[in-house]
Tab-separated table of C-alpha atoms in Angstrom:
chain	number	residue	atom	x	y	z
W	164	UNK	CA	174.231	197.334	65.961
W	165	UNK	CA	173.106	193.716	66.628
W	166	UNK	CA	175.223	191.595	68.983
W	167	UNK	CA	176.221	187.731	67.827
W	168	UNK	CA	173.545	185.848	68.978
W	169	UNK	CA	171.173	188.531	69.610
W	170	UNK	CA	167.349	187.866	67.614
W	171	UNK	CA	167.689	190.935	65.859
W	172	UNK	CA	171.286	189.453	63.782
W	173	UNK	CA	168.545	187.075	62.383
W	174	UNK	CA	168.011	187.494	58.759
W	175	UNK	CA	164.576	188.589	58.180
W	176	UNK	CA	162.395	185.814	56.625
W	177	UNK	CA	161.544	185.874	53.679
W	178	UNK	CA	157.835	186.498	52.184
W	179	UNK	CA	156.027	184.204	49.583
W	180	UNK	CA	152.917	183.669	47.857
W	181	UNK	CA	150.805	181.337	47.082
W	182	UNK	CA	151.430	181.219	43.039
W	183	UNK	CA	155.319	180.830	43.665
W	184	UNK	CA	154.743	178.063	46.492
W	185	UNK	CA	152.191	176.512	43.848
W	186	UNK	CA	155.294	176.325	41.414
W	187	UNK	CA	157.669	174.351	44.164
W	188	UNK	CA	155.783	171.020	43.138
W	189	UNK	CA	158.401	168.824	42.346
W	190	UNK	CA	157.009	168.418	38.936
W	191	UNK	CA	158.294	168.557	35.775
W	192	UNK	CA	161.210	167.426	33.072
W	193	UNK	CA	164.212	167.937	36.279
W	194	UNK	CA	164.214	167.380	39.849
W	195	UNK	CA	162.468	170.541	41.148
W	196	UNK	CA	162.026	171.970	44.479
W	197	UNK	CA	160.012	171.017	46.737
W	198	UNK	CA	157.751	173.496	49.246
W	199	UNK	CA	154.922	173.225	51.330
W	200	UNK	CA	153.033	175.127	53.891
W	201	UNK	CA	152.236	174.417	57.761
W	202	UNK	CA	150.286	176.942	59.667
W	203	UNK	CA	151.744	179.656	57.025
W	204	UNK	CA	154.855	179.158	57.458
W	205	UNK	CA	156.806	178.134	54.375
W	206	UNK	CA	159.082	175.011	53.766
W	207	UNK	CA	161.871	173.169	51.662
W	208	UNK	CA	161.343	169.799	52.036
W	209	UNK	CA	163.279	169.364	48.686
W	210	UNK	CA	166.234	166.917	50.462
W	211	UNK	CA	164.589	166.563	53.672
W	212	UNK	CA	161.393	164.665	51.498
W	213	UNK	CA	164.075	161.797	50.986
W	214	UNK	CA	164.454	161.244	54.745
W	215	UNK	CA	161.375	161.626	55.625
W	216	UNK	CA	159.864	158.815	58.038
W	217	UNK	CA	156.804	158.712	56.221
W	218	UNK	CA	158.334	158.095	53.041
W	219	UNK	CA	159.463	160.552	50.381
W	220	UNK	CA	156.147	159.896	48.546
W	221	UNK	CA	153.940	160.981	51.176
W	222	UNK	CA	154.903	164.455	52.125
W	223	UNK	CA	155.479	165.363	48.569
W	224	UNK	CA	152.454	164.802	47.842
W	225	UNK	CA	151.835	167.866	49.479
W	226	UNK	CA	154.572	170.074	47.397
W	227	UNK	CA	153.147	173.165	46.250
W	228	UNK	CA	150.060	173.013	48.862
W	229	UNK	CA	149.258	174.026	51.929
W	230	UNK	CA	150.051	170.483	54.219
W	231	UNK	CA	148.449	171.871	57.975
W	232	UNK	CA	145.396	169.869	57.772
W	233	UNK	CA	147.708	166.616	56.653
W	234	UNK	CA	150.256	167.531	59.317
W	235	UNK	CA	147.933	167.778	62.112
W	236	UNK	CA	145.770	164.624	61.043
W	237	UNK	CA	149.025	162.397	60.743
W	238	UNK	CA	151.433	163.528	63.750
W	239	UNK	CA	150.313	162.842	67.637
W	240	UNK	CA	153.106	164.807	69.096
W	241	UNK	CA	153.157	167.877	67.018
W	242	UNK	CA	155.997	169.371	69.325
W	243	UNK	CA	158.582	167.045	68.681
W	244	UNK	CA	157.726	167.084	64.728
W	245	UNK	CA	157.709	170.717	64.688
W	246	UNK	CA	161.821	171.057	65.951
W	247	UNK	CA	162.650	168.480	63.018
W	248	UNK	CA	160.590	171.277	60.687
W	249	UNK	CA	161.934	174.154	62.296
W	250	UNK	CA	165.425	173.904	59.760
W	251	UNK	CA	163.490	173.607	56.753
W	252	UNK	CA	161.644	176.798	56.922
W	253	UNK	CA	162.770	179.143	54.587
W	254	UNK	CA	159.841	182.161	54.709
W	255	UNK	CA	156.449	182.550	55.665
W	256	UNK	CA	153.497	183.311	53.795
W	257	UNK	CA	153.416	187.510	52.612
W	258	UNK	CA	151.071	189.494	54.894
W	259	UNK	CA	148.823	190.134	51.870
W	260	UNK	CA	147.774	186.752	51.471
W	261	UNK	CA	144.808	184.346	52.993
W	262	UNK	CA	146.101	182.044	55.018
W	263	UNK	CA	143.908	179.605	52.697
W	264	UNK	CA	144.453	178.611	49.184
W	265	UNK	CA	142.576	180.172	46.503
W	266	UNK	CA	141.275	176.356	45.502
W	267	UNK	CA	140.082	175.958	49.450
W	268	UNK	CA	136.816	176.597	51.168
W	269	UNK	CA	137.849	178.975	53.619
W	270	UNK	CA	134.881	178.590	56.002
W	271	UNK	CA	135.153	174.772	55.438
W	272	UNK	CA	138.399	174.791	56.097
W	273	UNK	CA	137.440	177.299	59.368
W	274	UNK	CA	134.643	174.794	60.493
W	275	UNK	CA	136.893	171.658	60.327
W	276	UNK	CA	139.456	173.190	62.205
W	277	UNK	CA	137.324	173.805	64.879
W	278	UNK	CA	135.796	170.390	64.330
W	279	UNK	CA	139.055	169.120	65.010
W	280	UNK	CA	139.286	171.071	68.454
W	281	UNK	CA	136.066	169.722	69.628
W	282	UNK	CA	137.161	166.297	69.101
W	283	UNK	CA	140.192	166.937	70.966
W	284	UNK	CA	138.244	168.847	73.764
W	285	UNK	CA	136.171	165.607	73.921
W	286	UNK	CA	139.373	163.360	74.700
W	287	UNK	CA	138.029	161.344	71.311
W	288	UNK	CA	141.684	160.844	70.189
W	289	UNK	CA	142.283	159.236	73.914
W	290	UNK	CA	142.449	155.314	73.118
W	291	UNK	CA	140.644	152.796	75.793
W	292	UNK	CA	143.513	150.825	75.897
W	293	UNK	CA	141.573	147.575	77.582
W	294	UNK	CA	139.353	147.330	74.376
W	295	UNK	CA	142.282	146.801	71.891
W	296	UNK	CA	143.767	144.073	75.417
W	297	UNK	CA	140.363	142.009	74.321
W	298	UNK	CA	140.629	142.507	70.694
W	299	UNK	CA	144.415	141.377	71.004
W	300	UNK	CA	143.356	138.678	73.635
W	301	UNK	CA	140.573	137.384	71.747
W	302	UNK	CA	143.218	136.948	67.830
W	303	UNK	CA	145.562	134.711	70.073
W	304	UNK	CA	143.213	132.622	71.699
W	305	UNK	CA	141.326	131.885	67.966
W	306	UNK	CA	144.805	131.827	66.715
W	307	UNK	CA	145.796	129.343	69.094
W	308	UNK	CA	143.049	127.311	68.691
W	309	UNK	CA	142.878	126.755	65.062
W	310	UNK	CA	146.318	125.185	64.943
W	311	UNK	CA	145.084	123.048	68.349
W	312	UNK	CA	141.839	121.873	66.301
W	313	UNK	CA	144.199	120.235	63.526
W	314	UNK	CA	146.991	119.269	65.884
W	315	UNK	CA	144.684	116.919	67.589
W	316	UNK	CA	141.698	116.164	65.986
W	317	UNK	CA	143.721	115.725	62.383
W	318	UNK	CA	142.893	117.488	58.997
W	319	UNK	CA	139.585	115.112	57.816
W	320	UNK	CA	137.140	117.345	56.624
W	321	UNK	CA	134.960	118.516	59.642
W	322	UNK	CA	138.252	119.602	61.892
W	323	UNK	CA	139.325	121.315	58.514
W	324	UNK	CA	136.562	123.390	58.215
W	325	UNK	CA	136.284	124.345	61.625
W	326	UNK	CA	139.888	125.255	61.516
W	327	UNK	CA	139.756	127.235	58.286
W	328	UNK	CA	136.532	129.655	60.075
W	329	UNK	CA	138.773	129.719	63.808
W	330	UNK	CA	142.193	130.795	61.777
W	331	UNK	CA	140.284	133.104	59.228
W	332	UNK	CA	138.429	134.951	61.636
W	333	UNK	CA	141.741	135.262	63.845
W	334	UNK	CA	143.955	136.896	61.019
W	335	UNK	CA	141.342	139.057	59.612
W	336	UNK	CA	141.268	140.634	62.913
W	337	UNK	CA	144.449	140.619	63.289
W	338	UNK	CA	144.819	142.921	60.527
W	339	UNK	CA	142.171	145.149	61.330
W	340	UNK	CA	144.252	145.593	64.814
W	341	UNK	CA	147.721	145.684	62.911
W	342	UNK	CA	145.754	148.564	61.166
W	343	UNK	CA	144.849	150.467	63.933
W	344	UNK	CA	148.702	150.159	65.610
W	345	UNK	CA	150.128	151.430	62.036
W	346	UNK	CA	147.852	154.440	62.671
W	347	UNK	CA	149.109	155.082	66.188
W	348	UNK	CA	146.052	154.762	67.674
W	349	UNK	CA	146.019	151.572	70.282
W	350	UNK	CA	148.455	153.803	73.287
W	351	UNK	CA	149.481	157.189	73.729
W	352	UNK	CA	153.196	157.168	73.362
W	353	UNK	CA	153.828	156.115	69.522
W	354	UNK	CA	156.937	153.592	70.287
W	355	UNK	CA	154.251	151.621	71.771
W	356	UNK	CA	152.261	151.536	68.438
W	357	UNK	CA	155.331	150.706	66.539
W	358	UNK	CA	156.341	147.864	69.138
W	359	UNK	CA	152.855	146.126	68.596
W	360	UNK	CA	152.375	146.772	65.329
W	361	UNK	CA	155.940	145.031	64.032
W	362	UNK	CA	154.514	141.980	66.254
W	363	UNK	CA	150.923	141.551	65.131
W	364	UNK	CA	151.981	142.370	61.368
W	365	UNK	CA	154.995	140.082	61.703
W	366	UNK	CA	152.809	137.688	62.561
W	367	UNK	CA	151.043	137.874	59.517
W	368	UNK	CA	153.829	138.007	57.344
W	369	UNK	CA	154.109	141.791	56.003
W	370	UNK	CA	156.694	144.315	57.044
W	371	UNK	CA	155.272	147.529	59.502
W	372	UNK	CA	157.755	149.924	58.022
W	373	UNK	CA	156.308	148.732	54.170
W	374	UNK	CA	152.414	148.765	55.273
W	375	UNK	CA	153.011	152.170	57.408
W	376	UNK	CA	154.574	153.942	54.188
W	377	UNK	CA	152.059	152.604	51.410
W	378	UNK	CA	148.981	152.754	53.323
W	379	UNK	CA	149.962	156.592	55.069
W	380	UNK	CA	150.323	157.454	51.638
W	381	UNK	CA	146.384	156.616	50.562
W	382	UNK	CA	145.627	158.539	53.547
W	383	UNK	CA	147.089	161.747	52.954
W	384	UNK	CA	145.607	161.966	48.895
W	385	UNK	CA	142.733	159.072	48.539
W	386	UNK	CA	142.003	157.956	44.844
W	387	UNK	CA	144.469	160.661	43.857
W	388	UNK	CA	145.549	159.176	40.462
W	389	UNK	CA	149.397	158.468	40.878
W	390	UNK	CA	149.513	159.648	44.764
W	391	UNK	CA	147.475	157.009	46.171
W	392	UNK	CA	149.507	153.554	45.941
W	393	UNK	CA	146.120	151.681	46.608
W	394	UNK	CA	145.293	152.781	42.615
W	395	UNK	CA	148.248	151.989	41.212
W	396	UNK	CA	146.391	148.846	39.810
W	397	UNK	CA	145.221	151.604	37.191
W	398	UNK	CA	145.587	151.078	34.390
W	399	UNK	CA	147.948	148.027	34.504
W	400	UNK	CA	144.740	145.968	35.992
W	401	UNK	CA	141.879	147.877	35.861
W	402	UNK	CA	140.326	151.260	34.545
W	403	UNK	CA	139.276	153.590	37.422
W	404	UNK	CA	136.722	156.023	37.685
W	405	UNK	CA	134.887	157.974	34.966
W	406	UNK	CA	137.673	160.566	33.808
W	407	UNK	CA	140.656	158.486	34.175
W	408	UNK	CA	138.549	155.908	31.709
W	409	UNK	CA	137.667	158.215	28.919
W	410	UNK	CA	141.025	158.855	28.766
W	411	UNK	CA	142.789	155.890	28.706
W	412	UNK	CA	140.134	154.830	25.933
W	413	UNK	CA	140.612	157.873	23.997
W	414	UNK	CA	144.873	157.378	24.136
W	415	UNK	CA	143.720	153.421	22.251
W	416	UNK	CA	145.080	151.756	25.530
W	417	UNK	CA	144.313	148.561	26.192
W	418	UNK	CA	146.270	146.868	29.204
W	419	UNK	CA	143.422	144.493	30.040
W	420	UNK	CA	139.910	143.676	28.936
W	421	UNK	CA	138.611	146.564	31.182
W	422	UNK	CA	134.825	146.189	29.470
W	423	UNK	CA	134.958	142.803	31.592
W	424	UNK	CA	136.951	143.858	34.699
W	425	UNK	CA	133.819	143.340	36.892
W	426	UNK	CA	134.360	139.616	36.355
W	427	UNK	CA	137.767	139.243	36.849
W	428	UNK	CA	137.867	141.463	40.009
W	429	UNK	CA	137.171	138.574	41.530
W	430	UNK	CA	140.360	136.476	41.009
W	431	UNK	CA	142.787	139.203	39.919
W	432	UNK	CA	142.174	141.681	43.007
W	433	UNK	CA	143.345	139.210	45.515
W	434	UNK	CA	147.397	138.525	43.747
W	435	UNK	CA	146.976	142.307	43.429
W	436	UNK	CA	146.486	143.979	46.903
W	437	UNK	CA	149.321	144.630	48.643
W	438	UNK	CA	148.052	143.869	52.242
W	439	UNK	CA	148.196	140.598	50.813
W	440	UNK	CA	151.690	139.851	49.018
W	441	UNK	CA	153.582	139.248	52.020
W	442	UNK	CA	151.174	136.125	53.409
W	443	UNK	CA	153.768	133.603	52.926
W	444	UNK	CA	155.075	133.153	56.748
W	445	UNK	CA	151.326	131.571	56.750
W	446	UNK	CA	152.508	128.650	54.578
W	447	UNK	CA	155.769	128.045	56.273
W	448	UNK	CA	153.518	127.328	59.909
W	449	UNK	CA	150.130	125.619	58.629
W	450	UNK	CA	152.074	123.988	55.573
W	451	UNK	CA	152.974	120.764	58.047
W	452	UNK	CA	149.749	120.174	58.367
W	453	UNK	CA	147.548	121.047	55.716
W	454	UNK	CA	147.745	120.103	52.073
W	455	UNK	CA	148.525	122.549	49.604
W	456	UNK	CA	144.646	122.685	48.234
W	457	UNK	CA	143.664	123.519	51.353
W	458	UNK	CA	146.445	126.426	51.980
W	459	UNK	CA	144.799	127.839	48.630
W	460	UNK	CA	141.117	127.466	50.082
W	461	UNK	CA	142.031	129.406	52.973
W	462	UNK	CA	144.145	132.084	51.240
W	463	UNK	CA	141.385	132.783	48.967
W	464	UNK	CA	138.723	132.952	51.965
W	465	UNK	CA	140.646	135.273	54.192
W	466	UNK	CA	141.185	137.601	50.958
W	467	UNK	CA	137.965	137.388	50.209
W	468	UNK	CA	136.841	139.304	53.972
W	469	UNK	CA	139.738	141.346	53.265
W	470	UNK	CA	139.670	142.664	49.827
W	471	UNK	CA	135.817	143.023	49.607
W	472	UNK	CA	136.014	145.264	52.875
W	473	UNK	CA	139.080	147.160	51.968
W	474	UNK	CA	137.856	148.162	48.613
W	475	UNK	CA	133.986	148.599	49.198
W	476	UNK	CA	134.818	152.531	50.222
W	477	UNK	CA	136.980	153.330	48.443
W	478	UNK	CA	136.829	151.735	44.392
W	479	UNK	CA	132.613	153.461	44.046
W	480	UNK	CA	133.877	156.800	44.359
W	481	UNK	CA	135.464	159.777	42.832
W	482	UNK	CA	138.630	158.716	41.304
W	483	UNK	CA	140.387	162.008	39.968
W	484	UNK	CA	143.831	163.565	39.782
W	485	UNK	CA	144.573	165.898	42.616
W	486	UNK	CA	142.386	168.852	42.974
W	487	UNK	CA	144.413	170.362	45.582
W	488	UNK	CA	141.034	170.696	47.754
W	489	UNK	CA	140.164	171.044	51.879
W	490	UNK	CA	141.444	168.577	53.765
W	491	UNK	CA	137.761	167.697	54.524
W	492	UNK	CA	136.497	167.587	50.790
W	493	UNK	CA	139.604	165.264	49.552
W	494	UNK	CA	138.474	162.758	52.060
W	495	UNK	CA	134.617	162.785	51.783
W	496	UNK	CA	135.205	162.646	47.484
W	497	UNK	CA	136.662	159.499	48.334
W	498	UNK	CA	134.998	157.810	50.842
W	499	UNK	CA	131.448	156.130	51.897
W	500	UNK	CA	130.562	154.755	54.976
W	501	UNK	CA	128.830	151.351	55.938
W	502	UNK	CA	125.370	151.574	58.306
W	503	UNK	CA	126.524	150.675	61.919
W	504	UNK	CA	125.535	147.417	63.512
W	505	UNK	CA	127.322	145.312	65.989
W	506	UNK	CA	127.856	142.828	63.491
W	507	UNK	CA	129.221	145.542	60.565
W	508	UNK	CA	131.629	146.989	63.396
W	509	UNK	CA	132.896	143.621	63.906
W	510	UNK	CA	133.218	142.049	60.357
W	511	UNK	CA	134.649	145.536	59.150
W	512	UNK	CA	137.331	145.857	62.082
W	513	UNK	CA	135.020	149.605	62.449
W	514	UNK	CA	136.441	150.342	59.254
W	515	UNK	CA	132.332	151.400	58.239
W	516	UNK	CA	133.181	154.428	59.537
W	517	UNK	CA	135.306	154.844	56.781
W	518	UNK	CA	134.675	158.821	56.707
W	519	UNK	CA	135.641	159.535	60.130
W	520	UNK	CA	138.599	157.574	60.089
W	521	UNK	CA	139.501	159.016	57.025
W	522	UNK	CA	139.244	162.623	58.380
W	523	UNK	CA	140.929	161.654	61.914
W	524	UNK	CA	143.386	158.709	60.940
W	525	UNK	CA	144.784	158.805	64.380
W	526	UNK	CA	141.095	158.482	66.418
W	527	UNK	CA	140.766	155.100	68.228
W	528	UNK	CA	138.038	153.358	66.270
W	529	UNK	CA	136.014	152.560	69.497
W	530	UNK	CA	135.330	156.378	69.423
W	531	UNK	CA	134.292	156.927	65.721
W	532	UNK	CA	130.517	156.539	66.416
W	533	UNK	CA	130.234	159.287	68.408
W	534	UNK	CA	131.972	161.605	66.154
W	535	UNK	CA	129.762	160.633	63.206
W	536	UNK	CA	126.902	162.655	64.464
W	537	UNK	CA	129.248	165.899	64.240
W	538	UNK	CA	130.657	165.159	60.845
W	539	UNK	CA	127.537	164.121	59.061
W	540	UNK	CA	126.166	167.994	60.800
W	541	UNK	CA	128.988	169.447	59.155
W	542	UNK	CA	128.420	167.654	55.928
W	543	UNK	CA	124.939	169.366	55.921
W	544	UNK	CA	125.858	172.622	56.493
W	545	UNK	CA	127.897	173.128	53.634
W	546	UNK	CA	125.639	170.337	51.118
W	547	UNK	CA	128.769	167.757	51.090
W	548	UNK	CA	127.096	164.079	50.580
W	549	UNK	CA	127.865	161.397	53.643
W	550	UNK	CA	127.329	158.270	52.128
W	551	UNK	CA	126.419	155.326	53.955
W	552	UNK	CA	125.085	152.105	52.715
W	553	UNK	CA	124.240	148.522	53.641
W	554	UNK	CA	127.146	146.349	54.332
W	555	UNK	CA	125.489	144.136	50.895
W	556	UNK	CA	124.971	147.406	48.684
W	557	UNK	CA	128.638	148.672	48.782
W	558	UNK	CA	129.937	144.799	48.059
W	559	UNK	CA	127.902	145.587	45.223
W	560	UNK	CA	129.031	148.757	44.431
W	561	UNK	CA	132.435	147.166	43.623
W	562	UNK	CA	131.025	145.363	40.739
W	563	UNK	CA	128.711	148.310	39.621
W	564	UNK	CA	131.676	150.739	39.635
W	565	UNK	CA	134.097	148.411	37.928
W	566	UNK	CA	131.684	147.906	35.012
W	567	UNK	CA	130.536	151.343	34.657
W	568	UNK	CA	134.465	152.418	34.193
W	569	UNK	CA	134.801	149.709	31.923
W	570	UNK	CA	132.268	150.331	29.674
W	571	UNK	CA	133.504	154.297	29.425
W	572	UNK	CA	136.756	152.985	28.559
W	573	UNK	CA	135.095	150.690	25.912
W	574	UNK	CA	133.104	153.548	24.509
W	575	UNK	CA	136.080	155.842	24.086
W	576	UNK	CA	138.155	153.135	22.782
W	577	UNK	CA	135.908	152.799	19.923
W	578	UNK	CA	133.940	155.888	19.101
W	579	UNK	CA	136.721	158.666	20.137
């Protein structure tokens, strides 16, 4: 007989497969549970999804799937996280079944993985912590200086304008670095990440917990129709990618004039984004000393940079419901990459290398160029397309994307 305390009083865990972990979605009429896999081991994040410091949003997005890819991509100390999961497990996965999905590519999924142990092998997801001291260095200084520039020389034209470039160039920056702290990727120890980040985000006027819970969403199921807040502008806005389209056309919907979206893109993206909504501290420190046109010119110039780079890898491709694929081909479906320069690095905030950041969200973007070489071999070996594109082509692609959509909608609106 088992003594109290001894492992073998343990209840035996319990066995699952796939099919009934694939029905624990949290879908349907009522609230439903909520499962999801880690490194085959099964669990019920139906209550814990609530508490969950990503946001309930995020991790259920996962419910039903296998999450190890996600869970290994998002957390930097995987041994703390895993005590927090080690309460929720409920089973593991039956010995008669793959450790991969059915929908998965198991030897994708096998070559990733060890993808992902190279990079770590290579100390790529080690941060050079005196590149992000310049970048940081470099936003005050500019910061500083386009507030000095008005202070003293006054707000005539000439001082404006030179103000206006200074201030625009600092907070665009500035969010590329707030972007990089949200994705813990500036120091090693993550309270340092979250220290910076509420200070350079502050700064700008947005909250870290708000940006770290929409934007870790987008990560973890990009242009995943109704899991990826940065689509939620469809269909209230806009009309995204070619399935979503037919459909709305076909259901006679008709939120906006989507067959002219292309246009309007260019005035009703920048109220939309949500990087963008929470500007206003801007107005309450420059608003002494600038009139209220010229608060408007620069809004609309720093969203300009902003939008146009934030959407140019994102808006041209696939934009589906969730296919429940490899961690790997749910990325590269949804992203393209910008050709590398000096100046694309810069004006981008490295965000050209779209695809690797998108496959290791927590890699120090002063390291993405020498991963490139290893994803874009991967991508050839099993036929997956890497995009990349002049900086000019995918600002293009925007427009081409937006009125290709359009015009589906328009067609099924009329003829189906």
């Amino acid at each position: 007989m088992a003594l109290p305390g001894d492992p073998a009083a343990a209840p035996a865990l319990r066995r699952f497969t796939w099919e009934e972990i694939g029905e624990r979605n949290g879908r349907g009429q009522a609230p439903q549970e909520r499962w999801l896999v880690i490194e085959r081991k099964v669990y019920d994040i139906s209550h814990f999804c609530r508490r969950h410091p990503g946001g309930a949003r995020l991790i259920s997005s996962h419910a039903g799937q296998d999450a190890t890819d996600a869970f290994v991509a998002f957390h930097v100390d995987k041994a703390l996280v895993s005590k927090y999961l080690k309460p929720l497990q409920i089973g593991e996965l039956a010995p008669d079944q793959p450790s991969i999905e059915p929908t998965k590519n198991k030897v994708l999924v096998k070559d990733f993985r060890e993808l992902r142990a190279t990079v770590e092998k290579m100390g790529l997801l080690e941060p050079n912590q005196l590149f992000f001291f310049l970048l940081l260095a470099h936003i005050l200084l500019l910061d500083t200086a386009a507030w000095l520039i008005l202070f003293y020389f006054g707000t005539s034209l000439m001082p404006f304008v030179a103000s206006l470039v200074v201030l625009t160039i600092s907070q665009v920056q500035a969010s590329w670095l707030q972007h990089d702290l949200g994705h813990l990727s500036v120091f090693r120890e993550t309270k340092w990440n979250h220290l910076l980040h509420k200070f350079v985000i502050r700064r700008m006027g947005a909250a870290a917990k708000w940006w770290t819970l929409l934007h870790s969403q987008h990560h973890a199921k990009p242009n995943c129709f109704q899991k990826d807040p940065d689509i939620d502008m469809h269909p209230f806005l806009f009309t995204l990618g070619k399935k979503l389209s037919v459909e709305l056309g076909i259901k006679k919907k008709k939120y906006m004039p989507y067959n002219h979206q292309h246009k309007y893109f260019f005035i009703s993206e920048y109220l939309h984004s949500p990087e963008l909504r929470k500007r206003f501290k801007f107005f309450f420190i420059y608003g002494s000393l600038l009139e209220i046109k010229s608060l408007v010119a620069y809004y609309f110039i720093f969203s300009s940079w902003f939008v146009w780079v934030s959407q140019m890898n994102h808006i041209p491709m696939d934009i589906y419901y969730d296919k429940n694929l490899d961690w790997m081909s749910t990325q590269l479906q949804a992203t393209c990459n910008v050709e590398q320069s000096l100046f694309n690095d810069w004006f981008t905030g490295h965000l050209n290398f779209q695809i690797e950041h998108h496959l290791f969200p927590t890699m120090p973007r002063h390291n993405y160029w020498k991963v490139a070489p290893l994803v874009k071999s991967l991508c050839a070996k099993h036929g997956i397309e890497y995009q990349c594109k002049p900086l000019l082509t995918a600002f293009a692609d925007i427009v081409h994307s937006l009125k290709s959509s359009g015009e589906l909608w328009l067609d099924a609106y009329l003829h189906k």
